[in-house]
Coordinates of C-alpha atoms in Angstrom, one line a residue:
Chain Z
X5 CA 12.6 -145.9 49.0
X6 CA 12.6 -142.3 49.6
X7 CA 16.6 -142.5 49.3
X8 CA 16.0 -144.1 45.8
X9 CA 13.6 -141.6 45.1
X10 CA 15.5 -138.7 45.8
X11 CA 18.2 -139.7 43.7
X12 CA 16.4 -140.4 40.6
X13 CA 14.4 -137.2 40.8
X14 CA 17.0 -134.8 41.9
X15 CA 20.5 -136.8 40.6
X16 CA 19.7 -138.9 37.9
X17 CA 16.5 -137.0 35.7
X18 CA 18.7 -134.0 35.6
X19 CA 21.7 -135.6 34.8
X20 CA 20.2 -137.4 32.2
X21 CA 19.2 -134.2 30.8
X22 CA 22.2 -132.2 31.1
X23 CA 23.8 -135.0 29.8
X24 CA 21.3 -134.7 26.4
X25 CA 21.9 -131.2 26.1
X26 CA 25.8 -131.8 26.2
X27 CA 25.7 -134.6 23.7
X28 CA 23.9 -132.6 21.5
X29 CA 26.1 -129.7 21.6
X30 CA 29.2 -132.2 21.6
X31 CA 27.9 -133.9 18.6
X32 CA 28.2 -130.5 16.3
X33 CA 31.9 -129.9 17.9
X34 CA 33.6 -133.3 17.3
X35 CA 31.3 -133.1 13.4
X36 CA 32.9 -129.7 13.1
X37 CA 36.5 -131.1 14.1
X38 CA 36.4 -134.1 11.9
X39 CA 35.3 -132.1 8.9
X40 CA 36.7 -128.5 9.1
X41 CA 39.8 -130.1 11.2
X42 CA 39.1 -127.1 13.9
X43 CA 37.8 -126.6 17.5
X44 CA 34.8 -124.6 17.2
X45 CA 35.2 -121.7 20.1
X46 CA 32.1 -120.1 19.0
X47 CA 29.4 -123.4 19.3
X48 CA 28.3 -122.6 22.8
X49 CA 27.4 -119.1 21.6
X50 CA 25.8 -120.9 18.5
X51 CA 24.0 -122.1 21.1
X52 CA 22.9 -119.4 22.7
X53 CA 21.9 -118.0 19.3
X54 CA 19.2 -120.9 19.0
X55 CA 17.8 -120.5 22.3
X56 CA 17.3 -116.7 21.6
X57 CA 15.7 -117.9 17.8
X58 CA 13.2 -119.7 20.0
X59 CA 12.7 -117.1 22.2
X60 CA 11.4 -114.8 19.5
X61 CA 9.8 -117.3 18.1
X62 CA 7.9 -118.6 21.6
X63 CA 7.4 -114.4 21.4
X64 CA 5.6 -113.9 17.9
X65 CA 3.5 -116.9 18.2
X66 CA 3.0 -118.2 21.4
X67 CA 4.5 -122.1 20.7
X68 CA 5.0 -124.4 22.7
X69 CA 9.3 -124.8 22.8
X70 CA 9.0 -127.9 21.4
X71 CA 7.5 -126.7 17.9
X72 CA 9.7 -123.6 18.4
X73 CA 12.9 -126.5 18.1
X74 CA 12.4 -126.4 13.7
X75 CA 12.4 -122.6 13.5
X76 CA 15.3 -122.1 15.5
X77 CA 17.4 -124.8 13.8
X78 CA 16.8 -123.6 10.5
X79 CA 17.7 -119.9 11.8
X80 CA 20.6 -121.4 13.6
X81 CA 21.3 -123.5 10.4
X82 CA 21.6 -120.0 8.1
X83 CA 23.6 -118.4 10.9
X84 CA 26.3 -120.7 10.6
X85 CA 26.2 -120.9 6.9
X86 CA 26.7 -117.2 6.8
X87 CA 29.6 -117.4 9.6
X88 CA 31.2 -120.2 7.2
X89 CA 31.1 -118.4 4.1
X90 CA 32.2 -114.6 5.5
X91 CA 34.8 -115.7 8.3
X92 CA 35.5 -119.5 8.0
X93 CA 36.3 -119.9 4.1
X94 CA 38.1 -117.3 3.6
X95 CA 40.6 -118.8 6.2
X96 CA 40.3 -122.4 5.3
X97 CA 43.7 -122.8 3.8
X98 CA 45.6 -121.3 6.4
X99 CA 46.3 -123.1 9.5
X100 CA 44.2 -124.8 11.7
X101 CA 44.6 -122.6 14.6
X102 CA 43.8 -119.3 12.5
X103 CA 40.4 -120.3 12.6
X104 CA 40.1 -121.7 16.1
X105 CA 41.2 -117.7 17.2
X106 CA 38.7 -116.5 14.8
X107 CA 36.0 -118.4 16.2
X108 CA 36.9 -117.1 19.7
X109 CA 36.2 -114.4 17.7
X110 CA 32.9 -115.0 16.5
X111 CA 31.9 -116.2 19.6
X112 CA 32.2 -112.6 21.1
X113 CA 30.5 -111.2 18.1
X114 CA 27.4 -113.5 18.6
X115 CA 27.4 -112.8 22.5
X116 CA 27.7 -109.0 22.0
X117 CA 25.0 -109.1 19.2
X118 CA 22.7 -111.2 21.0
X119 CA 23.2 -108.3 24.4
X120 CA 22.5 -105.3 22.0
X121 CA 19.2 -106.8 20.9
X122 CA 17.7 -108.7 23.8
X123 CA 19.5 -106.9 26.3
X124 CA 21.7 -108.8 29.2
X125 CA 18.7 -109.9 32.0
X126 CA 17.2 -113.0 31.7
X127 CA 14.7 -114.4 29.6
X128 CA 12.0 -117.3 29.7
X129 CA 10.0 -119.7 27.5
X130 CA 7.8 -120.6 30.0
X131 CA 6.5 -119.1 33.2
X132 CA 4.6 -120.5 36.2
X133 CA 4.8 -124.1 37.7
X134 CA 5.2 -126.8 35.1
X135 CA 3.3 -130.1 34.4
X136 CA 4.7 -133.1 35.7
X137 CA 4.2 -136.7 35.4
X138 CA 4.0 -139.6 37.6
X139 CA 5.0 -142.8 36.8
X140 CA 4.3 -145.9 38.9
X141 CA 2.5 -143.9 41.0
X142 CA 6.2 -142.4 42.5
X143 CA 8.6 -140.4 39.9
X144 CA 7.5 -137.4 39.1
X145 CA 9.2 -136.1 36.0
X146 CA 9.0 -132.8 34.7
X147 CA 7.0 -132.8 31.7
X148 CA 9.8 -130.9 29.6
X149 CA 12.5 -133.3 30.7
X150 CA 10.9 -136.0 28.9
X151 CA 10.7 -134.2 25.7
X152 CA 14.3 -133.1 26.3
X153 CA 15.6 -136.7 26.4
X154 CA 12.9 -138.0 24.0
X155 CA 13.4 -135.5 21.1
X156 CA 17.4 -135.5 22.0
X157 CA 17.2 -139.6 21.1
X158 CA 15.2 -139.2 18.3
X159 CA 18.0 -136.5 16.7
X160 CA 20.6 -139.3 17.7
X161 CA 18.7 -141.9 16.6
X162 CA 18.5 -139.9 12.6
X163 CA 21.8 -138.9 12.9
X164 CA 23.2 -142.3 13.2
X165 CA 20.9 -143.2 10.5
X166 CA 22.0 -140.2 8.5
X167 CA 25.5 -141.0 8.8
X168 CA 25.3 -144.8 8.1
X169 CA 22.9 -145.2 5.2
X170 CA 22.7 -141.9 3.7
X171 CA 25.1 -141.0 0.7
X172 CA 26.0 -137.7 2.2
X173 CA 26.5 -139.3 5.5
X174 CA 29.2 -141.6 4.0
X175 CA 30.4 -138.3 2.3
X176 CA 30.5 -136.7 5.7
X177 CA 32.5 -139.6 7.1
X178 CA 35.1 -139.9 4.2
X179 CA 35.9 -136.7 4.5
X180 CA 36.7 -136.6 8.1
X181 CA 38.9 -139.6 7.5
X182 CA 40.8 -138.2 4.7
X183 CA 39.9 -135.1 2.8
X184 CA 42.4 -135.1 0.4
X185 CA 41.3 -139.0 -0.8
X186 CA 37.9 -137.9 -0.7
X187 CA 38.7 -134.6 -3.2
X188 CA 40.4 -137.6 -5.0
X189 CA 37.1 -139.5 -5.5
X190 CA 34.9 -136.2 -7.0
X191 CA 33.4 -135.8 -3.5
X192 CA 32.8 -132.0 -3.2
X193 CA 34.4 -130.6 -0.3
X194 CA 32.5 -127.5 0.3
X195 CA 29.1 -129.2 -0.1
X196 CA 29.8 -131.8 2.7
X197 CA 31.2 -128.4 4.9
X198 CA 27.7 -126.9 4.4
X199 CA 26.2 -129.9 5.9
X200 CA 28.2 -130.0 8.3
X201 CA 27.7 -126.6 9.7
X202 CA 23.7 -127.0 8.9
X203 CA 23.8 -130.3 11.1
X204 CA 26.3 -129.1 13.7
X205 CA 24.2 -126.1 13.8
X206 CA 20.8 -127.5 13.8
X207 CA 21.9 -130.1 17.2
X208 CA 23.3 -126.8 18.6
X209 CA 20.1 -124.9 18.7
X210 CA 17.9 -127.5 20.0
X211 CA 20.6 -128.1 23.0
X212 CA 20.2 -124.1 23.4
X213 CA 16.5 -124.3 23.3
X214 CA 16.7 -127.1 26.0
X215 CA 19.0 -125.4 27.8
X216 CA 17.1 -122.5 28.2
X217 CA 13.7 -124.3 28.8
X218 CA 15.1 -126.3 31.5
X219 CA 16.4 -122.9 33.0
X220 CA 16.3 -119.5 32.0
X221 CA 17.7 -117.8 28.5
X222 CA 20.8 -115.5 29.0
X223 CA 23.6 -114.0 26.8
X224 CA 26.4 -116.4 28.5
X225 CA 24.5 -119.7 28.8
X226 CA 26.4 -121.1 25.8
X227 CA 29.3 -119.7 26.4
X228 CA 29.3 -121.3 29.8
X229 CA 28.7 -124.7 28.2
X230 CA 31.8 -124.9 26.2
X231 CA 34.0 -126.9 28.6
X232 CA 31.7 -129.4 29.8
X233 CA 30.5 -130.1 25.4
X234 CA 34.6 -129.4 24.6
X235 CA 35.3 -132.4 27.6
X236 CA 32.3 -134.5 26.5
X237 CA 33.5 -134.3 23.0
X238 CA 37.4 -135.0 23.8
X239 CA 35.8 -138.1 26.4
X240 CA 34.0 -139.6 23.0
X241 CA 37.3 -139.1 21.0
X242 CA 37.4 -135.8 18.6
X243 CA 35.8 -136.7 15.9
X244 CA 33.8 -139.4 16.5
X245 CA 29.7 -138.4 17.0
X246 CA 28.6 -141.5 18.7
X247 CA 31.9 -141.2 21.2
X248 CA 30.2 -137.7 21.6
X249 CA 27.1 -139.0 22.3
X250 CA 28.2 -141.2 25.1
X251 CA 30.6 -138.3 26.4
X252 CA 27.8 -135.8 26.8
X253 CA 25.8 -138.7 28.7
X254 CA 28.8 -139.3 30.7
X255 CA 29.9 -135.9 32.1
X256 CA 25.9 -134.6 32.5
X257 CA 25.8 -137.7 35.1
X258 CA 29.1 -136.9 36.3
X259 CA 28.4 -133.6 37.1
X260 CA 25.6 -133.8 38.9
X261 CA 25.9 -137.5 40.7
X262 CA 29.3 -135.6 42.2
X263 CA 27.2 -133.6 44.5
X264 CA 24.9 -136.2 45.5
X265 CA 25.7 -137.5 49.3
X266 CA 27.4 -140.8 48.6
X267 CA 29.0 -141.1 52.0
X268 CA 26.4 -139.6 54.6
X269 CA 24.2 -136.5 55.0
X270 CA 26.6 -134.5 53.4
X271 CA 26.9 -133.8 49.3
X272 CA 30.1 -135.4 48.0
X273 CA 30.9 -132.4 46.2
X274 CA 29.6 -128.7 46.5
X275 CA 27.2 -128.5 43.5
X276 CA 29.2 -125.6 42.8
X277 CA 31.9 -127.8 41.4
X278 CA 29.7 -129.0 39.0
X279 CA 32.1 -127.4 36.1
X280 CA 34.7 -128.6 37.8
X281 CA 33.9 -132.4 37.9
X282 CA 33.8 -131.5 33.7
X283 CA 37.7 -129.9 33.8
X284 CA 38.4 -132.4 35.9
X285 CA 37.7 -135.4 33.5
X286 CA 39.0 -133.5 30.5
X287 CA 42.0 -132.8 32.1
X288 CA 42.4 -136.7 32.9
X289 CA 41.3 -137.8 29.4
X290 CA 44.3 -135.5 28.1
X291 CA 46.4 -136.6 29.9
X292 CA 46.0 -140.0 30.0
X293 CA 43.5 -140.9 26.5
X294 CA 43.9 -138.1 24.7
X295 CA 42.3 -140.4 21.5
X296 CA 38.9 -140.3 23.5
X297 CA 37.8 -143.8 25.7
X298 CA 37.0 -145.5 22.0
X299 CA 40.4 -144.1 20.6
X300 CA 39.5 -141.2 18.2
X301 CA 42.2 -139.6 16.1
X302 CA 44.1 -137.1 16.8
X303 CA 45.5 -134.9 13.9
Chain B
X5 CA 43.0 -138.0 -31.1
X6 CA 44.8 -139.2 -27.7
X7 CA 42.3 -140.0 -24.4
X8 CA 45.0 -137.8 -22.1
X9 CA 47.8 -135.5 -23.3
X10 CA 50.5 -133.3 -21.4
X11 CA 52.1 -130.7 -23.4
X12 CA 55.0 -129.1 -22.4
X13 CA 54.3 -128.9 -19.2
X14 CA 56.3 -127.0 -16.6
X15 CA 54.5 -127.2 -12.7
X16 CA 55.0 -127.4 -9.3
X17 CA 53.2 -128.0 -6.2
X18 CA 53.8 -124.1 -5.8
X19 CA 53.4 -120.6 -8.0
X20 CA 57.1 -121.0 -7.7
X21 CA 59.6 -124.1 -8.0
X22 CA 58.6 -126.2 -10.8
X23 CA 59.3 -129.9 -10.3
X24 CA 58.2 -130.6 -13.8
X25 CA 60.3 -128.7 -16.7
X26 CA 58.3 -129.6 -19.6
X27 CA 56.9 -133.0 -19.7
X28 CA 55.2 -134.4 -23.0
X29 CA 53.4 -137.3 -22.8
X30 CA 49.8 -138.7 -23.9
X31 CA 47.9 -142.1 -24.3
X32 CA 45.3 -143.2 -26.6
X33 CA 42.5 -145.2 -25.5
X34 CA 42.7 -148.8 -25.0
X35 CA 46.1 -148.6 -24.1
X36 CA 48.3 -149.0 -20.5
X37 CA 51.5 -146.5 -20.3
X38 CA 54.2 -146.5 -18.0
X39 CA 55.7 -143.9 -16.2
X40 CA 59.3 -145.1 -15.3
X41 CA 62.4 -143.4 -13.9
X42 CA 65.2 -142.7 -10.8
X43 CA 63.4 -141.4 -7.5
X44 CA 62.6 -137.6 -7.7
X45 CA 62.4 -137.8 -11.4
X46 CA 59.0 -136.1 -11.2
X47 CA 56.7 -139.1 -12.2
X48 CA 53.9 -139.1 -9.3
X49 CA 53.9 -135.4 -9.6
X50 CA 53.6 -135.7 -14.1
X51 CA 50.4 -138.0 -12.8
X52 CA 49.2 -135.3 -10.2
X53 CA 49.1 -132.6 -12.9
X54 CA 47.2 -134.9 -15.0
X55 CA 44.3 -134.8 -12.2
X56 CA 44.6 -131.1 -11.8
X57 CA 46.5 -131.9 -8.3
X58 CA 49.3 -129.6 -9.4
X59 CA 50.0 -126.0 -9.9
X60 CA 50.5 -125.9 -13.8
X61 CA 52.6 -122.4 -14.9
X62 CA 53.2 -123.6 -18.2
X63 CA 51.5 -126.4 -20.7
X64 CA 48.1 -127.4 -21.4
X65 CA 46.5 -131.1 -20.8
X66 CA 44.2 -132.1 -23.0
X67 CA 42.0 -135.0 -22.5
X68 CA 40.5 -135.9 -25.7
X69 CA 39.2 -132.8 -27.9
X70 CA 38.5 -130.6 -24.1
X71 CA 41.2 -128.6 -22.2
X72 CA 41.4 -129.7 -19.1
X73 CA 44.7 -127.2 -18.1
X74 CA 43.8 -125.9 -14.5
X75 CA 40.6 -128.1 -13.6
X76 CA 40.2 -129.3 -9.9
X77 CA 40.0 -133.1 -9.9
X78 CA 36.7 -133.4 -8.6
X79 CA 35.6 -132.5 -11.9
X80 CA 38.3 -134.1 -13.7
X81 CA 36.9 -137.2 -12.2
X82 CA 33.1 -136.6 -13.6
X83 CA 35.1 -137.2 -17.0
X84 CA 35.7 -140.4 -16.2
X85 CA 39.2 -140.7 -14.7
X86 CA 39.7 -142.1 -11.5
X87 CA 43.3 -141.7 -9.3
X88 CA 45.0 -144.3 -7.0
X89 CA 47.1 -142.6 -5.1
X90 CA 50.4 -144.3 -3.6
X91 CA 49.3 -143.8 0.0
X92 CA 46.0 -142.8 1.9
X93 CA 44.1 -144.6 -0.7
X94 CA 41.8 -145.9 1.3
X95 CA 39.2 -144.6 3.8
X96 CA 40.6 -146.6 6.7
X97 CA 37.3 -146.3 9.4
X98 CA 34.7 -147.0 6.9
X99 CA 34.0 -150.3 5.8
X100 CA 34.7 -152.0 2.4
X101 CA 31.4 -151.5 0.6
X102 CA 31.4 -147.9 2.0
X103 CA 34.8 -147.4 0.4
X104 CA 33.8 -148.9 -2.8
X105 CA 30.5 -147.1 -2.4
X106 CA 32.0 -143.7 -2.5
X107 CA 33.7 -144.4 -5.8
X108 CA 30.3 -144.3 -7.6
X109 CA 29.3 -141.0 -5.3
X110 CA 28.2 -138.9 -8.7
X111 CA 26.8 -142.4 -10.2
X112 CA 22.9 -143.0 -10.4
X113 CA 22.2 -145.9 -7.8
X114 CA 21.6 -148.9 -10.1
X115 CA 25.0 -147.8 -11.3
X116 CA 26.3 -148.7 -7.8
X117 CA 25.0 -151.7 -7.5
X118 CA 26.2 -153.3 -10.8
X119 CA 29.8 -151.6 -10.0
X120 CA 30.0 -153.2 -6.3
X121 CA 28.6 -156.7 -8.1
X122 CA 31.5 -156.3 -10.8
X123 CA 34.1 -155.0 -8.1
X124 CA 33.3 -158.0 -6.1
X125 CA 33.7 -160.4 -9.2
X126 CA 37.3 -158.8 -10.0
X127 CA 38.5 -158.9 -6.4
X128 CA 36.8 -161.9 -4.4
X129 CA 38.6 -161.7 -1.3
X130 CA 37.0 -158.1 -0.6
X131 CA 33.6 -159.4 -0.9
X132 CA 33.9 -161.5 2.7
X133 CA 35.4 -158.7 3.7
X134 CA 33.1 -155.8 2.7
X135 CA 31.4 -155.4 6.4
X136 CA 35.0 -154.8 7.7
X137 CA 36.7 -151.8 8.4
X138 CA 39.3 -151.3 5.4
X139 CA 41.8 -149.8 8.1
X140 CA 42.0 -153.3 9.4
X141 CA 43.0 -154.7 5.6
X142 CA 46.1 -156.0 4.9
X143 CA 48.2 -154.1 2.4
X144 CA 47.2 -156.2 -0.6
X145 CA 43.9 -155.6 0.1
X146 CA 43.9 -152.2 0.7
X147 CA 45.7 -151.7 -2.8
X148 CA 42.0 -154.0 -4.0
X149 CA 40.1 -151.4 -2.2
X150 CA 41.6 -148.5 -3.5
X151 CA 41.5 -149.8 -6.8
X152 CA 38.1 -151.1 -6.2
X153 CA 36.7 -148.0 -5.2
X154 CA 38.4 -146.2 -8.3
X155 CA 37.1 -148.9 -10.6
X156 CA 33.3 -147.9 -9.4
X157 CA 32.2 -145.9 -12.1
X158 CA 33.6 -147.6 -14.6
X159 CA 36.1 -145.2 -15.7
X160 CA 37.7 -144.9 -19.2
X161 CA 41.2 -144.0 -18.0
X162 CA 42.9 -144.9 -14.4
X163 CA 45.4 -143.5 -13.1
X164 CA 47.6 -145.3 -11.0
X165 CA 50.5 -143.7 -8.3
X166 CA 52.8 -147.0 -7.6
X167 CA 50.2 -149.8 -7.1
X168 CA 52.7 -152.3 -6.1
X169 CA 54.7 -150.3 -3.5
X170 CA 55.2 -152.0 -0.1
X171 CA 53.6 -154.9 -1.5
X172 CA 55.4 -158.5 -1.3
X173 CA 56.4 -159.6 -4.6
X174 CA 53.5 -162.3 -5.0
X175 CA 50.8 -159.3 -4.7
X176 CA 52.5 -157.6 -6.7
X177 CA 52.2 -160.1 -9.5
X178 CA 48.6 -160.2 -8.7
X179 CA 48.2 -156.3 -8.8
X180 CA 50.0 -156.4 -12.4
X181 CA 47.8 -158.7 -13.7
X182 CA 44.8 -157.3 -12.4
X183 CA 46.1 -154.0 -14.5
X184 CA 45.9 -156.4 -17.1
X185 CA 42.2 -157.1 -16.7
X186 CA 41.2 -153.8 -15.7
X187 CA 42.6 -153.0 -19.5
X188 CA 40.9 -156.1 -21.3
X189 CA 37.8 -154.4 -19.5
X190 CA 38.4 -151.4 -21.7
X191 CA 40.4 -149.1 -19.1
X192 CA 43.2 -147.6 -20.2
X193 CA 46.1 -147.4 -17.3
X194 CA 48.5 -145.1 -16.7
X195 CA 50.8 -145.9 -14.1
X196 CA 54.1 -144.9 -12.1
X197 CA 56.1 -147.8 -11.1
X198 CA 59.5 -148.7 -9.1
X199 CA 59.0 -152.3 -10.1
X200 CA 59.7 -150.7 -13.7
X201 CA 60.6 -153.9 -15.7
X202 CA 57.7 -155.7 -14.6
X203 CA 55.5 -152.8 -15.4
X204 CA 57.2 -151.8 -18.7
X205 CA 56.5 -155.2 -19.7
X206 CA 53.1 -155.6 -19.1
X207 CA 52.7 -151.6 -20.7
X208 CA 51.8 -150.7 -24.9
X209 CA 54.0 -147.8 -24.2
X210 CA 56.7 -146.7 -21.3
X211 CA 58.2 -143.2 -20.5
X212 CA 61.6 -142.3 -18.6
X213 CA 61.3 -139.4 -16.5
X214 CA 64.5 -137.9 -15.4
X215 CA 64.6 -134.2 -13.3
X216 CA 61.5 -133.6 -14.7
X217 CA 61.6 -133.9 -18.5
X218 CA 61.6 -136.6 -20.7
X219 CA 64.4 -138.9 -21.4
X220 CA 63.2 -141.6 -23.1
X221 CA 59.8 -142.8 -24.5
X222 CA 58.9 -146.5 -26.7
X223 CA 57.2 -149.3 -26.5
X224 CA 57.6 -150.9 -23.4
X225 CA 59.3 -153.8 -24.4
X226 CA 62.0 -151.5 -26.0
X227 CA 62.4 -149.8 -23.0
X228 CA 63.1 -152.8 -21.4
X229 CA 66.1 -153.7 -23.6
X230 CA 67.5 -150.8 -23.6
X231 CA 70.9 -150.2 -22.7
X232 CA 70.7 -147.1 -21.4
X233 CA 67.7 -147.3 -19.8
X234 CA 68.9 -150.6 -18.1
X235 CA 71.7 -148.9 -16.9
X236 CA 70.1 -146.3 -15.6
X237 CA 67.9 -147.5 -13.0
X238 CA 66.3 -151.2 -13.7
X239 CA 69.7 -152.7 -12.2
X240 CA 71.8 -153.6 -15.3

């Protein structure tokens, strides 16, 4: 019983959180890529923008992270709208890998901004022990890793809703199959973008402010993040949000079920291959599915 | 006063290079033209200008009283003309009604409703199908999509790139007579064709493309029994 315990409170919870936090970040990428037909170098510092967003936010007026989440979307959401139009559009027609080095780029613009202002120690929402819950009288789950997975679901759960009933969902979905037919059919291009970069951007700042509330807030935390979202979003199939979804899930649990002890007293893996249980699967999936385990497209 | 007229016009799919050297053509409403001629001739591309698809240097295109010379299609198609292209004409992972759906994208909803009821009633077979993923369609099918979806709202001219290629014979036949309806419906139809007789016979009016001008131009009957024409490229 203690075994079991153990696993779920020290394996599984966090996994399942990681896991959240990846999906949402992978969600934006593989939106991004079936849209704007790019990988977008710069979303982990996106990220990181978000968290910081909150952070001064959490700093005016004392919230509580959750009700920090709206104000740093919507910040997050006009960030990437301005990165669009100043950086992105003016290099849409060339090709695909112009912008991909740009937003290597903008990645180190957003970093190097976010350092001059905030400076490059670390930062947190919330100080001091933290509420937990028990539940049949034996888990005891951090109070803010319910809210992670709960409000992460509930984004999944209208984003599935969003892109399935909605008329600009639909829009959103034609055009990552074919943007040329969709041009064809009066569908405006640059309008589904916007959304794209206000949704993409919006998941992206509530995985930084997550990120950050389950640890601490740092100039690098995004960055950092970019191979296990990019491998979460190449596991779902480029392209495909609900592939992402499940990739994000996957490689949280990956990572940290890899450094549970399986076989003995001793962890399977160091936890300091965590990142590396993340190449490791990407590697794999290129090699061997590179369409993703539902078989995404790849342009 | 014609529903869609090229004048003179001389365009490419570059500021350079024209592929088109001056091509006149135009269609009054109510009507279903042909556009006929040897491979390369420059016939899809005529079409793309038409939508704005094209790079015009020279020329204007007029439809009706506006000029439309230079406008993107996306706003070409809020006047009412819809495009079938020859190939990705469909969008293959969403699902039939989502397809057909996205035609009527700039219609009011009740508008969408009656279109999907009407699309259904043209095309039966997609209406068991319209919980399906297009992309699993046969090619037939597809071709009822793509039309389908370009039939949403209702559009008073239609453009179609070579509805019957790749198609066996019998759906072909099927696609030219649904052209048909379509135009008793009060569409006009433009179309480019490779099965040309067929299509110059079901068209009011036909035009021979050759290098990118004009070579011939009749009713499409006449075009049919001529001996040049014949010669040319319907096979003797």
């Amino acid at each position: 019983m203690d075994q079991l315990l153990v696993f779920i409170n020290a394996y599984l919870v966090p996994g399942i959180v990681s896991g959240s936090i990846y999906a949402l970040g992978a969600i934006g990428l593989t939106l991004l890529f079936g849209v704007l037909r790019f990988t977008h170098f710069a979303h982990g510092d996106v990220m990181t923008a978000g968290a910081y967003f909150a952070l001064t936010a959490i700093g005016l007026f004392g919230l509580h992270p959750v009700l920090a989440l709206p104000i740093a979307m919507v910040c997050t959401s006009a960030l990437c709208l301005c990165i669009n139009h100043f950086f992105y559009r003016p290099l849409m027609r060339r090709p695909s890998l112009v912008l991909t080095i740009s937003s290597f780029g903008i990645a180190l613009m957003i970093r190097a901004s976010i350092q001059l202002l905030y400076g490059v120690e670390s930062h947190y929402y919330v100080r001091g022990i933290q509420r937990s819950t028990d539940f049949l009288g034996t888990f005891r789950i951090v109070d803010r890793h319910i809210w992670i997975v709960c409000c992460a679901i509930v984004l999944m759960v209208a984003l599935h809703l969003l892109l399935t009933y909605t008329r600009l969902g639909k829009a959103m979905r034609a055009v990552s199959d074919s943007p040329e037919l969709a041009r064809l059919t009066g569908i405006s291009t640059l309008a589904i973008v916007k959304a794209t970069w206000v949704i993409g951007g919006s998941l992206a700042a509530v995985a930084g402010v997550f990120l950050g509330w389950d640890g601490f807030i740092q100039a690098n935390m995004g960055w950092d993040l970019l191979l296990p979202m990019s491998a979460a979003a190449i596991l779902g199939g480029l392209g495909r949000p609900y592939g992402a979804m499940v990739g994000g899930l996957v490689i949280g649990l990956a990572e940290e079920l890899s450094s549970y002890p399986w076989f003995g007293g001793d962890a399977l893996l160091s936890p300091g291959y965590k990142t590396g249980v993340a190449f490791t699967i990407m590697v794999a999936m290129l090699i061997w599915r590179p369409n993703g385990l539902f078989g995404g497209r790849v342009q | 006063m014609s529903l869609l007229s090229l004048e003179g016009i001389v365009a490419g799919y570059g500021p350079d290079v024209p592929i088109l050297h001056g091509v006149n053509l135009h269609l009054d409403a109510g009507e279903i033209v042909a556009i006929v001629g040897p491979n390369g001739a420059g016939k899809s591309t005529a079409m793309k200008a038409a939508f704005g698809l094209l790079n015009i240097h020279e020329g204007r295109i007029r439809m009706g009283d506006e000029d439309v010379t230079g406008k993107s299609p996306e706003s070409i198609v809020r006047k009412g003309v819809s495009f079938v292209p020859q190939t990705e004409n469909i969008f293959p992972s969403l699902t039939v009604q989502e397809n057909l759906e996205l035609g009527g994208y700039f219609s009011p909803r009740s508008h969408v409703r009656a279109g999907l009821e009407r699309i259904y009633t043209l095309f039966p077979p997609l209406r068991d199908k319209r919980y399906q993923k297009s992309g699993c369609l046969s090619g037939g099918q597809r071709q009822m999509v793509a039309m389908g979806r370009a039939l949403m709202p209702d559009p008073t001219l239609m453009l179609l790139d070579e509805p019957t290629a790749g198609l066996s014979p019998k759906y072909a036949e099927e696609i030219f007579s649904l052209v048909l309806g379509i135009n008793a419906n009060g569409t006009s139809v433009l179309m480019v064709e490779q099965n040309a007789r067929q299509a110059l016979m079901i068209s009011n009016r036909g035009y021979v493309l050759v290098d990118g001008r004009n070579r011939h131009e009749g009713p499409g009957n006449d075009l049919v029994r001529d001996r040049e024409v014949a010669e040319m490229f319907l096979g003797g």
